[in-house]
PDB file of C-alpha atoms in Angstrom:
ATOM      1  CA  UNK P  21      94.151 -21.514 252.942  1.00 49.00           C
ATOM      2  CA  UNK P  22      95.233 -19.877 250.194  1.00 53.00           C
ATOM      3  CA  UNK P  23      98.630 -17.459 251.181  1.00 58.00           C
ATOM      4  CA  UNK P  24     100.305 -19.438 248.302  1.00 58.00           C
ATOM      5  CA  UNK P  25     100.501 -18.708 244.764  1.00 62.00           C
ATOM      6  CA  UNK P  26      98.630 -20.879 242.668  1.00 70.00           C
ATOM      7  CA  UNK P  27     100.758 -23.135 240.145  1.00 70.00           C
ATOM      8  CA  UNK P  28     104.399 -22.502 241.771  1.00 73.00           C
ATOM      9  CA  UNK P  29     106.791 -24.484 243.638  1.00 74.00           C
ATOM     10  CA  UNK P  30     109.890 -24.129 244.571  1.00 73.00           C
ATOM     11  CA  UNK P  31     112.009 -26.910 243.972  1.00 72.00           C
ATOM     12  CA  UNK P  32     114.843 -28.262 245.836  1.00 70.00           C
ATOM     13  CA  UNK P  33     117.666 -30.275 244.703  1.00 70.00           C
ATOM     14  CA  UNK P  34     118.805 -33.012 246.670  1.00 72.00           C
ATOM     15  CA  UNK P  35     120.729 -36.030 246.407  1.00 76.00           C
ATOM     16  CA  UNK P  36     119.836 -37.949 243.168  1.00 76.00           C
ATOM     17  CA  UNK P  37     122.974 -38.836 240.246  1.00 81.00           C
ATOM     18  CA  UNK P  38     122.290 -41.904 238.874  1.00 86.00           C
ATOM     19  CA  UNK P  39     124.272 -44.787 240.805  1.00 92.00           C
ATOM     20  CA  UNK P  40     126.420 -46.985 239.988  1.00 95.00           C
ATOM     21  CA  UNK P  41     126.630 -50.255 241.868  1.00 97.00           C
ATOM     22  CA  UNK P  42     129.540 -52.936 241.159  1.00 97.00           C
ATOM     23  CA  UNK P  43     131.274 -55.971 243.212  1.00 98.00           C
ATOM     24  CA  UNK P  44     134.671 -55.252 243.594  1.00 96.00           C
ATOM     25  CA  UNK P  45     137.707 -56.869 245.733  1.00 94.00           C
ATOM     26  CA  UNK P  46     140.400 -54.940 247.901  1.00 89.00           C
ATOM     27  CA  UNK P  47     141.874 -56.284 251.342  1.00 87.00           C
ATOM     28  CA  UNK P  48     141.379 -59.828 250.820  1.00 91.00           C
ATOM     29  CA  UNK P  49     137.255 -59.270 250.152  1.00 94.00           C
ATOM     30  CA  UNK P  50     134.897 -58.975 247.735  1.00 97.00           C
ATOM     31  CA  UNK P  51     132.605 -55.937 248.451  1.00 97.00           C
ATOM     32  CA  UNK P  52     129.547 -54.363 246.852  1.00 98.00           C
ATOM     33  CA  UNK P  53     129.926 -50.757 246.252  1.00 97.00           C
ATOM     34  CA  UNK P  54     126.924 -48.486 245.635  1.00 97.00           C
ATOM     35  CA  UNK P  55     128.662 -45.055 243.983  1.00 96.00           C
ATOM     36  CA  UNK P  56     126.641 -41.483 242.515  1.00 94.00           C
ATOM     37  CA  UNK P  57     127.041 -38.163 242.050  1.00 90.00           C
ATOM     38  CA  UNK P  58     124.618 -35.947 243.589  1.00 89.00           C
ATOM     39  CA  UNK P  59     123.462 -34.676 240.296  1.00 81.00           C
ATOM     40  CA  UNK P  60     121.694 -30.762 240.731  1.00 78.00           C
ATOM     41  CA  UNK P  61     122.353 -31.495 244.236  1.00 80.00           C
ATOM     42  CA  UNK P  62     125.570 -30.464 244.144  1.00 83.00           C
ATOM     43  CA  UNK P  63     129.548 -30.803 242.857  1.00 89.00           C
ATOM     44  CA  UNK P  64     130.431 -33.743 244.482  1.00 92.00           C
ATOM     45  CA  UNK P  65     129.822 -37.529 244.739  1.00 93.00           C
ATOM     46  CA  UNK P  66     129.594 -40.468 247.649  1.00 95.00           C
ATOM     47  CA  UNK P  67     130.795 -44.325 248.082  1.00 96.00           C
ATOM     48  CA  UNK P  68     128.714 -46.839 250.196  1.00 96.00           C
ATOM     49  CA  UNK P  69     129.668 -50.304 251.048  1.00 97.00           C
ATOM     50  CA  UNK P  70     126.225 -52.351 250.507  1.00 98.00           C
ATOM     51  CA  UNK P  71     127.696 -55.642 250.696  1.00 97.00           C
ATOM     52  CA  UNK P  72     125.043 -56.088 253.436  1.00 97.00           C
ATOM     53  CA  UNK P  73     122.339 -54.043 252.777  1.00 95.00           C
ATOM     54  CA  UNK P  74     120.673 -53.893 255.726  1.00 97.00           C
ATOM     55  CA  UNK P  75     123.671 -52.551 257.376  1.00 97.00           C
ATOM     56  CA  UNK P  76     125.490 -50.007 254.954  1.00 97.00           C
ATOM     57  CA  UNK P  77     128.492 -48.090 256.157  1.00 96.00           C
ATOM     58  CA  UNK P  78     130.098 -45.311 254.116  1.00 96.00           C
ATOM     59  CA  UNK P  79     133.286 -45.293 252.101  1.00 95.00           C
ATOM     60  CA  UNK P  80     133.827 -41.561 251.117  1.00 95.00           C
ATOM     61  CA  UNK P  81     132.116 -38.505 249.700  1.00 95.00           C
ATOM     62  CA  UNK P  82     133.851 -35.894 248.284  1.00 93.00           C
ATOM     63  CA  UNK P  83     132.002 -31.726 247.169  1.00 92.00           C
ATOM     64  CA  UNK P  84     133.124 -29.063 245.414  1.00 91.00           C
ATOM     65  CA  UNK P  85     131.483 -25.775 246.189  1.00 90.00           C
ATOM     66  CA  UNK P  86     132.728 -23.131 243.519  1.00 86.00           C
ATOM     67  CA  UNK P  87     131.003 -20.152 245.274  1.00 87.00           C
ATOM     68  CA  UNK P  88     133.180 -20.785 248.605  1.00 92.00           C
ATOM     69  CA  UNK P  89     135.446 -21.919 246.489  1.00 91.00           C
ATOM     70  CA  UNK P  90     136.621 -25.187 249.010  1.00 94.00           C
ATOM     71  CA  UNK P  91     136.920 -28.697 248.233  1.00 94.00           C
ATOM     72  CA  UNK P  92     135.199 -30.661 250.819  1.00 95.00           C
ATOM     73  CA  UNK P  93     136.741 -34.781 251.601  1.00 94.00           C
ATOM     74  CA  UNK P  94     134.655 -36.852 254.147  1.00 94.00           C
ATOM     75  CA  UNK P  95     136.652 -40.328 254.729  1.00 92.00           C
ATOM     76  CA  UNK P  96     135.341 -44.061 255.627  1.00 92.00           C
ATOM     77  CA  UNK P  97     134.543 -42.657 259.266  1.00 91.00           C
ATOM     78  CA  UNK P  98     132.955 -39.547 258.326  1.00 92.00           C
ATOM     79  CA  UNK P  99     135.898 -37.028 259.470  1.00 93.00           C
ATOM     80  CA  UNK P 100     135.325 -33.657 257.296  1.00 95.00           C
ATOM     81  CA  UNK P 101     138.583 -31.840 255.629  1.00 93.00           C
ATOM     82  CA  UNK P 102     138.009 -28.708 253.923  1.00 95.00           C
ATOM     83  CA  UNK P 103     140.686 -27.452 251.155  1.00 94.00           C
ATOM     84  CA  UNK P 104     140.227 -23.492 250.364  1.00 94.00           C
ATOM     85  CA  UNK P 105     141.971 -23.471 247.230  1.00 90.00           C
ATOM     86  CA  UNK P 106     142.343 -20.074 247.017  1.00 89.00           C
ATOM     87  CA  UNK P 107     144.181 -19.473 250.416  1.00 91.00           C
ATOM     88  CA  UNK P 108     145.906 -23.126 250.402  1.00 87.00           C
ATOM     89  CA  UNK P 109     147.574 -26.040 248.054  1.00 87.00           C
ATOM     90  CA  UNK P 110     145.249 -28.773 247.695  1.00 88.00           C
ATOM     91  CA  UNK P 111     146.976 -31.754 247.683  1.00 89.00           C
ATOM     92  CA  UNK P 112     146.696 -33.585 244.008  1.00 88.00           C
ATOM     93  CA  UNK P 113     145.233 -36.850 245.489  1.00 89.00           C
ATOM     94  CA  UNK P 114     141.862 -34.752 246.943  1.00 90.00           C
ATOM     95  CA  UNK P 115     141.520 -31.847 244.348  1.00 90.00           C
ATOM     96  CA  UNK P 116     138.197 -31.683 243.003  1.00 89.00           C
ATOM     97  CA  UNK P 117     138.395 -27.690 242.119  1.00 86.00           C
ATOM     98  CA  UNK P 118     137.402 -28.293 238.547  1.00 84.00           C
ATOM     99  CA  UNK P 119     134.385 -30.398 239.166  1.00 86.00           C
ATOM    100  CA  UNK P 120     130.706 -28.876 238.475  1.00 79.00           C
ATOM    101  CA  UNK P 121     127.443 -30.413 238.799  1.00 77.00           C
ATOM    102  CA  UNK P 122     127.781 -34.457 239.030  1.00 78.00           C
ATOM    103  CA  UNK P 123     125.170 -35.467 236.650  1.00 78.00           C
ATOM    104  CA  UNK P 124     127.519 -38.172 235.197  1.00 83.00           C
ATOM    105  CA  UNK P 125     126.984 -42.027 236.401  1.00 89.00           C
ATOM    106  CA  UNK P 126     130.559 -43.011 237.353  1.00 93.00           C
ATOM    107  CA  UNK P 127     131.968 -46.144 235.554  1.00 95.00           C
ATOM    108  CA  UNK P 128     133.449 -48.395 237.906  1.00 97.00           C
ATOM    109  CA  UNK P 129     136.272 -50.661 236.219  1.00 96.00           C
ATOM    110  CA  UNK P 130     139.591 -52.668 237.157  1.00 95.00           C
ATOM    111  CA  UNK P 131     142.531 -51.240 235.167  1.00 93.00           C
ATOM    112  CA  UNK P 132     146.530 -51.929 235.402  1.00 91.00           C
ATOM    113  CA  UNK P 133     148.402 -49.552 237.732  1.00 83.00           C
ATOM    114  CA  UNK P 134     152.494 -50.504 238.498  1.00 82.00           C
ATOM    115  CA  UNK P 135     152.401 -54.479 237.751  1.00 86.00           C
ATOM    116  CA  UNK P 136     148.929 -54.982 239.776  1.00 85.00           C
ATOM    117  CA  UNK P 137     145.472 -54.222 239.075  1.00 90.00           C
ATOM    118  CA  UNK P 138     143.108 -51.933 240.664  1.00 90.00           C
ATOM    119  CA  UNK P 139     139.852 -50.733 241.162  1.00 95.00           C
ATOM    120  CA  UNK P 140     138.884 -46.983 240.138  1.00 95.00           C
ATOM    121  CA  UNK P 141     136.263 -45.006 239.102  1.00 95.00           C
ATOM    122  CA  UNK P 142     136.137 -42.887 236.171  1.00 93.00           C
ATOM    123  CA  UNK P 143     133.862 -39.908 236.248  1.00 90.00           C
ATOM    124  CA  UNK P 144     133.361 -36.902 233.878  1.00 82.00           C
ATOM    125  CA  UNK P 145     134.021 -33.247 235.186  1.00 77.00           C
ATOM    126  CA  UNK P 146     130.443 -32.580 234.868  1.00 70.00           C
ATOM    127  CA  UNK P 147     128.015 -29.610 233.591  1.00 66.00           C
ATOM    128  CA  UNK P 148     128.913 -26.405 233.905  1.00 64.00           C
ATOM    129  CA  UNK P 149     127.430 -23.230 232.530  1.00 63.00           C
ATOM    130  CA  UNK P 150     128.804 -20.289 231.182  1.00 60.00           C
ATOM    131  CA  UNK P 151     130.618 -18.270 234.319  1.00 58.00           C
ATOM    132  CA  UNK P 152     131.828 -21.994 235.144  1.00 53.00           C
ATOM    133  CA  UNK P 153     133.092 -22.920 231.510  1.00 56.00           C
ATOM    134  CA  UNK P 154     135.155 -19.643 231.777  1.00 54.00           C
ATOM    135  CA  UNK P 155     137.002 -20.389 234.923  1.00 57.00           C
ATOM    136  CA  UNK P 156     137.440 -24.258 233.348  1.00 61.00           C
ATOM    137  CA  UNK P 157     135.397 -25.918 235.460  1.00 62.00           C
ATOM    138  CA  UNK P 158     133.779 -29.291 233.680  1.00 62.00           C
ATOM    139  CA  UNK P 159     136.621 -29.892 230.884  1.00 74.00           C
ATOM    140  CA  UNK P 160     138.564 -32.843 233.271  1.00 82.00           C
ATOM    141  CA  UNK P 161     137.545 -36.624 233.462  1.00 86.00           C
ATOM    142  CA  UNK P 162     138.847 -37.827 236.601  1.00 90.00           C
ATOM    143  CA  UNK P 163     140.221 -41.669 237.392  1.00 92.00           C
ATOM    144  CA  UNK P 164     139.286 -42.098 241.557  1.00 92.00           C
ATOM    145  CA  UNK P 165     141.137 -44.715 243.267  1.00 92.00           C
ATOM    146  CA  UNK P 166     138.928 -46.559 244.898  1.00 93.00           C
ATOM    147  CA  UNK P 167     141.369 -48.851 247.512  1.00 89.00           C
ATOM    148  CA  UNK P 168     142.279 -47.472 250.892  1.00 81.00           C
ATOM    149  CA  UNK P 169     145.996 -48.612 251.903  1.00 68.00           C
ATOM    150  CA  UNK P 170     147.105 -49.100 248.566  1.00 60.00           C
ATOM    151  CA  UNK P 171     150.370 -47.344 247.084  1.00 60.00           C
ATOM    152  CA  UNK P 172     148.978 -44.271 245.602  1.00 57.00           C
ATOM    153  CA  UNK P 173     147.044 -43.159 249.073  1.00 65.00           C
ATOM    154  CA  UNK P 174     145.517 -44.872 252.485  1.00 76.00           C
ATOM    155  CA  UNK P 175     142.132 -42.943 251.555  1.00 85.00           C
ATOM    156  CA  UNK P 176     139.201 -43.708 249.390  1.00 90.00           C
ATOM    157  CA  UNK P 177     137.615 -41.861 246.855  1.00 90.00           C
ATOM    158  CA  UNK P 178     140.933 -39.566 246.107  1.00 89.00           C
ATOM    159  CA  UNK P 179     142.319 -38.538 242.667  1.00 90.00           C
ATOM    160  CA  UNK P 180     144.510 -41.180 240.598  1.00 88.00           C
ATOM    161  CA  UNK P 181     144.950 -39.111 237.427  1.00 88.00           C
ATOM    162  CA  UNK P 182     142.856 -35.900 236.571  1.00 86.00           C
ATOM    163  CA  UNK P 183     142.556 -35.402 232.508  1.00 85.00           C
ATOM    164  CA  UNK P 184     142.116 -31.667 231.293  1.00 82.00           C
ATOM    165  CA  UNK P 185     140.250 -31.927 228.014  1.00 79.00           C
ATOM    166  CA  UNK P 186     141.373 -29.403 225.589  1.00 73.00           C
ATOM    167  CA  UNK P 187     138.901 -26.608 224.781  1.00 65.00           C
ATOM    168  CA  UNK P 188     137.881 -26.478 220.706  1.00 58.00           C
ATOM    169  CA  UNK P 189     135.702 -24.606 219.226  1.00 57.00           C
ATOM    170  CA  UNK P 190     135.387 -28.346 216.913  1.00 58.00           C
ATOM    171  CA  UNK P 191     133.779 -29.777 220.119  1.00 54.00           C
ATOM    172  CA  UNK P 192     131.221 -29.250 222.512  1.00 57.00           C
ATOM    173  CA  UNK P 193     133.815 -28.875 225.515  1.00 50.00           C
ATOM    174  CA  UNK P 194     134.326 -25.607 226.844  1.00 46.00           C
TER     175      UNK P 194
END
């Protein structure tokens, strides 16, 4: 039949950043991580341990919706915690408030942290158009710790540093 309209669709965005997939080594074991963003899909970005693929388990995933205006953290076993931000403190370690759409591939990298090394992920604050770039979403790269039970938290996929670029009209950020 014909009860369409020729030559439209309607699209719908789903999960699909561009991952990034590295072996890295916490508690005594190496481990392949799979890590994206989820691109138009949403604010937000996932972990999944694909050391054996046919049996992948997830590490975190962490949203940001800006219209609700909560940050959303879903640990190793799944459990959901929901920050409103503007009717609660979001602890440093899970605030995502200034991330927009995850477009960016996250680097995955060992750096030095307190005399030992550790494995993070280093992700850019992502796009953000004009209503966002006015409430400053976008301008932050964010370092994620990517160790559960390590000093800075027992979670994965929560904040080590946030990095507030500063807005110039020199530069392309907001």
């Amino acid at each position: 039949g014909s009860d369409g309209v020729k030559g439209k669709s309607n699209s719908i965005y789903l999960v699909d950043g561009t991952p990034t997939i590295k072996d890295i080594y916490y508690q005594d074991k190496w481990r392949t991580v799979l890590m994206a963003g989820l691109g138009y899909g949403g604010k937000g970005f996932y972990a999944i341990d694909i050391t054996d693929p046919d049996n992948p388990s997830h590490l975190f995933s962490f949203l940001h919706d800006s219209s609700k205006r909560v940050v959303d953290y879903w640990d190793v076993d799944g459990t959901l915690t929901t920050y409103d931000y503007v009717k609660e403190v979001v602890p440093d370690t899970l605030n995502y408030s200034k991330l927009s759409e995850s477009w960016v591939r996250p680097f995955i990298t060992l750096m030095p942290y307190n005399d030992e090394m550790k494995w993070v992920a280093v992700l850019g604050g992502g796009y953000a158009g004009p209503d966002e770039e006015s409430a400053g979403y976008a301008r932050y790269v964010y370092i994620i710790d990517l160790e559960p039970n390590s000093s800075l938290s027992d979670k994965q996929g929560t904040v080590f540093k946030s990095i507030e670029l500063a807005s110039s009209a020199e530069s392309d950020v907001a």
